[in-house]
Amino acid sequence: MGKVAINLATGSIQTEDIIVGIDLGTTNSLVAIVRKDSGEPIALRETDGLTLVPSIVHFDEYGNTSVGNTAKERLLKQPERTIYSVKRLMGKAYKDVKDHAGAFAYNVIDDDTESLVKVEIGGRFYTPIELSSYILKELKKRAEHLLKANVSRAVITVPAYFNDAQRQATRDAGRLAGLDVLRIINEPTAASLAYGIGAKHHEDRTIAVYDLGGGTFDVSILHITNGIFEVLATNGDTYLGGDDMDSALAKHWQAQLGIEAGDKTIMQLLRITAEEAKKYLSKHEKFEGTIGEKNVSITVEEFNALIKPLVDRTITACENALRDAGLTKDKIDAVVMVGGSTRVPLVQHSVKEFFGKELYNELNPDEVVALGAAVQADILAGNNKEMLLLDVTPLSLGIETMGGLMDVLIPRNSKIPNRAGRQYTTQKDGQSGMRISVFQGERDLVKDNRKLAELNLTGIPGMPAGLPKVEVTFLVDADGILKVSATELRSGVAQTIEVKPQYGLTDEEVERMLLDSLTHAKEDIGTRALVEATTEAQQMIDTTEKFIANYRESLTEEEAATTVTHMERLKEAIAAADKDLVQKRTEELNEVSRPYAERVMEGALKDAMKGKKIV
Ligand code: ADP
Ligand code: MG
């Protein structure tokens, strides 16, 4: 930008735009940068000492917004105008969130379509992308104020289980906030980068990242080699977090004091005091306070008993993640602790005991993701040439081919950016268009996978079937966004689309897709063989029928009759879905038709030669 400014956070002179790292959290968000002088990542701190900005947006009657703590204060008085946990809605359709609609005090809209959810506030409709963009705008504004510099480029983190639609929505929110989002990276990847794990060449490590936030829990098993972060498994519960600890304690006191559940104000007061007590107990043995006029107290032991079932659930998820990754505990080299709720001593203790390892927990757990995003931003800015960073595709990408088969162009866990291409052709004579359907998933039949997009290549000049050469190219950019293009090579007719899925999968669906591909692997191989055999048989029947229609007079009565019988027999085999029988009868039909086909073609060729004029 050519502007010179003093960076208040680091005291150094700032001559260019800084690329920031942003943790856009469900509960809290924050910005971090890498200090120019020391190369250390730091979280940006307000004058009041706080680094975290609650991910809450309040809308007043005139549509003016406030974000962060000021918005949080309105939660109680104006719940229908105060939007929290919007991250849960990113890239989702109403059907994905309807089971949890009760978790939102504001109005989440079902417009009866499969498109993205909206939120209604005072008669106006907002998309989760817009709502998130208010949070990002606020973070950008604060960062610019603190850094006295332009902030226009950012790296934003998302959970490892976010799918394309959710990542794209996050990227769009950034764009809407006036940020050029250079990269979307996984939260566990960021956390491990903050600790410098996996940043060196030739490093080979397997780590667990345990992230317990305000309302969500996830654990990821990462395998890191040569700067490639591969997510081996992720598990967790998107409705389990520190908030549940607060409610457990609030309920305990409520019962103790004999408070009726109907009183909203006192219930909210209970919850606020419970969170305060929980945080206090992370450092002290006993909390004493008041709810209204009444005294309340809680010891660490009592608190631990209340939250033990919650913590146990996170440990079960760790077991599941290890199982899904096909690993035992002793294969884990390091355990990284992420999220404000990992400050709870029982959590620390339980995780350490389960993995039997020292934990990486020296950095602030609620800042560690943003710090890692800043490290990534610094790498992208070219300041850190030591590190290299690559990501991989979470699910395979491919297109539908004959018989509804999935033809994979880019397999799961491929490094990105990535490019792959393959040639296809037409099935019918004179076919002028070709529909290319793009799918994501691990199953052999596209109907079991997820459709991402459809591209129509039109204007192919008339040619006999099999002659056009259509090259389909997949390009996955560094953010995991897919671009598909199709070109008919003989004529140069081309089409391109950027794949922006209309709505997302639920976390459970992504998990199910991966599990399905494992459980159905055997069955899929069988199905694929049958589909391939059937496709070939069907083509054989079509060609034969066409041939007979054109050259009936060149065939003997007997030839025609046998052919018809064999076609019928093949059709029966197809109907019976018997692969071996289909293959056998296809071969038989071929044997029957070959002699006269050759004879007729030879004759036709001679005729053609005769008629040809030599100029
Ligand atoms: P998210 O990733 O969901 O945005 P955070 O990582 O910021 O969330 O975690 C927020 C949660 O951490 C809240 O439930 C908060 O009460 C909890 N938390 C913050 N500090 C402490 C502490 N000292 N002890 C226990 N819990 C804490
Ligand atoms: Mg978080």
GROMACS .gro file of N, CA and C in nm, residues 23 25-28 52 55 72 84-85 87-88 211-218 237-247 271 275 278-279 310 338-342 365-366:
model
  129
   23ASP      N    1  -0.928  -1.682   1.406
   23ASP     CA    2  -1.006  -1.796   1.456
   23ASP      C    3  -1.150  -1.747   1.468
   25GLY      N    4  -1.461  -1.845   1.583
   25GLY     CA    5  -1.511  -1.954   1.667
   25GLY      C    6  -1.661  -1.951   1.687
   26THR      N    7  -1.716  -2.062   1.739
   26THR     CA    8  -1.858  -2.069   1.769
   26THR      C    9  -1.890  -1.975   1.886
   27THR      N   10  -1.802  -1.972   1.984
   27THR     CA   11  -1.825  -1.891   2.104
   27THR      C   12  -1.745  -1.761   2.099
   28ASN      N   13  -1.616  -1.774   2.069
   28ASN     CA   14  -1.528  -1.658   2.066
   28ASN      C   15  -1.445  -1.655   1.939
   52LEU      N   16  -1.013  -1.217   2.328
   52LEU     CA   17  -1.128  -1.286   2.271
   52LEU      C   18  -1.245  -1.191   2.246
   55SER      N   19  -1.842  -1.429   1.976
   55SER     CA   20  -1.896  -1.435   1.839
   55SER      C   21  -2.047  -1.410   1.845
   72LYS      N   22  -2.312  -0.933   2.368
   72LYS     CA   23  -2.336  -1.039   2.466
   72LYS      C   24  -2.425  -0.990   2.580
   84TYR      N   25  -2.606  -1.564   1.834
   84TYR     CA   26  -2.485  -1.635   1.879
   84TYR      C   27  -2.475  -1.767   1.804
   85SER      N   28  -2.360  -1.832   1.815
   85SER     CA   29  -2.340  -1.966   1.754
   85SER      C   30  -2.374  -1.972   1.606
   87LYS      N   31  -2.189  -1.995   1.369
   87LYS     CA   32  -2.100  -2.090   1.301
   87LYS      C   33  -2.170  -2.225   1.279
   88ARG      N   34  -2.262  -2.257   1.369
   88ARG     CA   35  -2.336  -2.383   1.355
   88ARG      C   36  -2.425  -2.384   1.230
  211ASP      N   37  -1.003  -3.060   2.118
  211ASP     CA   38  -1.055  -2.923   2.119
  211ASP      C   39  -1.192  -2.916   2.186
  212LEU      N   40  -1.193  -2.863   2.309
  212LEU     CA   41  -1.319  -2.849   2.383
  212LEU      C   42  -1.348  -2.700   2.399
  213GLY      N   43  -1.445  -2.651   2.322
  213GLY     CA   44  -1.478  -2.508   2.324
  213GLY      C   45  -1.599  -2.478   2.409
  214GLY      N   46  -1.676  -2.377   2.368
  214GLY     CA   47  -1.794  -2.339   2.445
  214GLY      C   48  -1.911  -2.433   2.422
  215GLY      N   49  -1.935  -2.467   2.296
  215GLY     CA   50  -2.051  -2.549   2.266
  215GLY      C   51  -2.020  -2.671   2.182
  216THR      N   52  -1.894  -2.687   2.144
  216THR     CA   53  -1.859  -2.799   2.057
  216THR      C   54  -1.735  -2.870   2.107
  217PHE      N   55  -1.729  -2.998   2.074
  217PHE     CA   56  -1.609  -3.075   2.105
  217PHE      C   57  -1.567  -3.153   1.982
  218ASP      N   58  -1.438  -3.147   1.948
  218ASP     CA   59  -1.389  -3.241   1.849
  218ASP      C   60  -1.247  -3.282   1.878
  237ASP      N   61  -1.856  -3.415   1.922
  237ASP     CA   62  -1.997  -3.390   1.944
  237ASP      C   63  -2.015  -3.240   1.927
  238THR      N   64  -2.096  -3.202   1.825
  238THR     CA   65  -2.110  -3.059   1.798
  238THR      C   66  -2.205  -2.992   1.897
  239TYR      N   67  -2.258  -3.070   1.991
  239TYR     CA   68  -2.337  -3.010   2.099
  239TYR      C   69  -2.286  -3.055   2.235
  240LEU      N   70  -2.158  -3.035   2.257
  240LEU     CA   71  -2.096  -3.067   2.386
  240LEU      C   72  -1.982  -2.970   2.409
  241GLY      N   73  -1.987  -2.895   2.521
  241GLY     CA   74  -1.880  -2.800   2.547
  241GLY      C   75  -1.891  -2.739   2.685
  242GLY      N   76  -1.817  -2.631   2.704
  242GLY     CA   77  -1.814  -2.562   2.833
  242GLY      C   78  -1.953  -2.516   2.878
  243ASP      N   79  -2.038  -2.481   2.781
  243ASP     CA   80  -2.174  -2.438   2.817
  243ASP      C   81  -2.247  -2.546   2.895
  244ASP      N   82  -2.221  -2.672   2.860
  244ASP     CA   83  -2.288  -2.783   2.928
  244ASP      C   84  -2.239  -2.797   3.073
  245MET      N   85  -2.113  -2.759   3.095
  245MET     CA   86  -2.061  -2.760   3.233
  245MET      C   87  -2.134  -2.652   3.312
  246ASP      N   88  -2.151  -2.534   3.248
  246ASP     CA   89  -2.223  -2.424   3.315
  246ASP      C   90  -2.365  -2.468   3.351
  247SER      N   91  -2.434  -2.532   3.256
  247SER     CA   92  -2.572  -2.573   3.286
  247SER      C   93  -2.577  -2.678   3.396
  271ARG      N   94  -2.673  -1.918   3.536
  271ARG     CA   95  -2.577  -1.965   3.436
  271ARG      C   96  -2.452  -1.877   3.433
  275GLU      N   97  -2.071  -2.006   3.518
  275GLU     CA   98  -1.952  -1.995   3.432
  275GLU      C   99  -1.837  -1.930   3.509
  278LYS      N  100  -1.697  -2.184   3.743
  278LYS     CA  101  -1.620  -2.285   3.668
  278LYS      C  102  -1.479  -2.234   3.638
  279LYS      N  103  -1.472  -2.109   3.590
  279LYS     CA  104  -1.342  -2.053   3.556
  279LYS      C  105  -1.256  -2.036   3.682
  310LEU      N  106  -1.977  -3.555   3.127
  310LEU     CA  107  -1.944  -3.480   3.005
  310LEU      C  108  -1.802  -3.512   2.959
  338VAL      N  109  -0.669  -2.772   2.296
  338VAL     CA  110  -0.726  -2.652   2.234
  338VAL      C  111  -0.863  -2.623   2.294
  339GLY      N  112  -0.899  -2.494   2.302
  339GLY     CA  113  -1.032  -2.454   2.348
  339GLY      C  114  -1.031  -2.416   2.495
  340GLY      N  115  -1.107  -2.310   2.527
  340GLY     CA  116  -1.111  -2.255   2.663
  340GLY      C  117  -1.143  -2.359   2.769
  341SER      N  118  -1.226  -2.457   2.733
  341SER     CA  119  -1.270  -2.553   2.835
  341SER      C  120  -1.163  -2.654   2.873
  342THR      N  121  -1.052  -2.658   2.798
  342THR     CA  122  -0.945  -2.750   2.839
  342THR      C  123  -0.867  -2.693   2.957
  365PRO      N  124  -0.513  -2.192   2.557
  365PRO     CA  125  -0.589  -2.284   2.470
  365PRO      C  126  -0.694  -2.213   2.385
  366ASP      N  127  -0.742  -2.096   2.430
  366ASP     CA  128  -0.842  -2.027   2.349
  366ASP      C  129  -0.779  -1.935   2.245
   0.00000   0.00000   0.00000
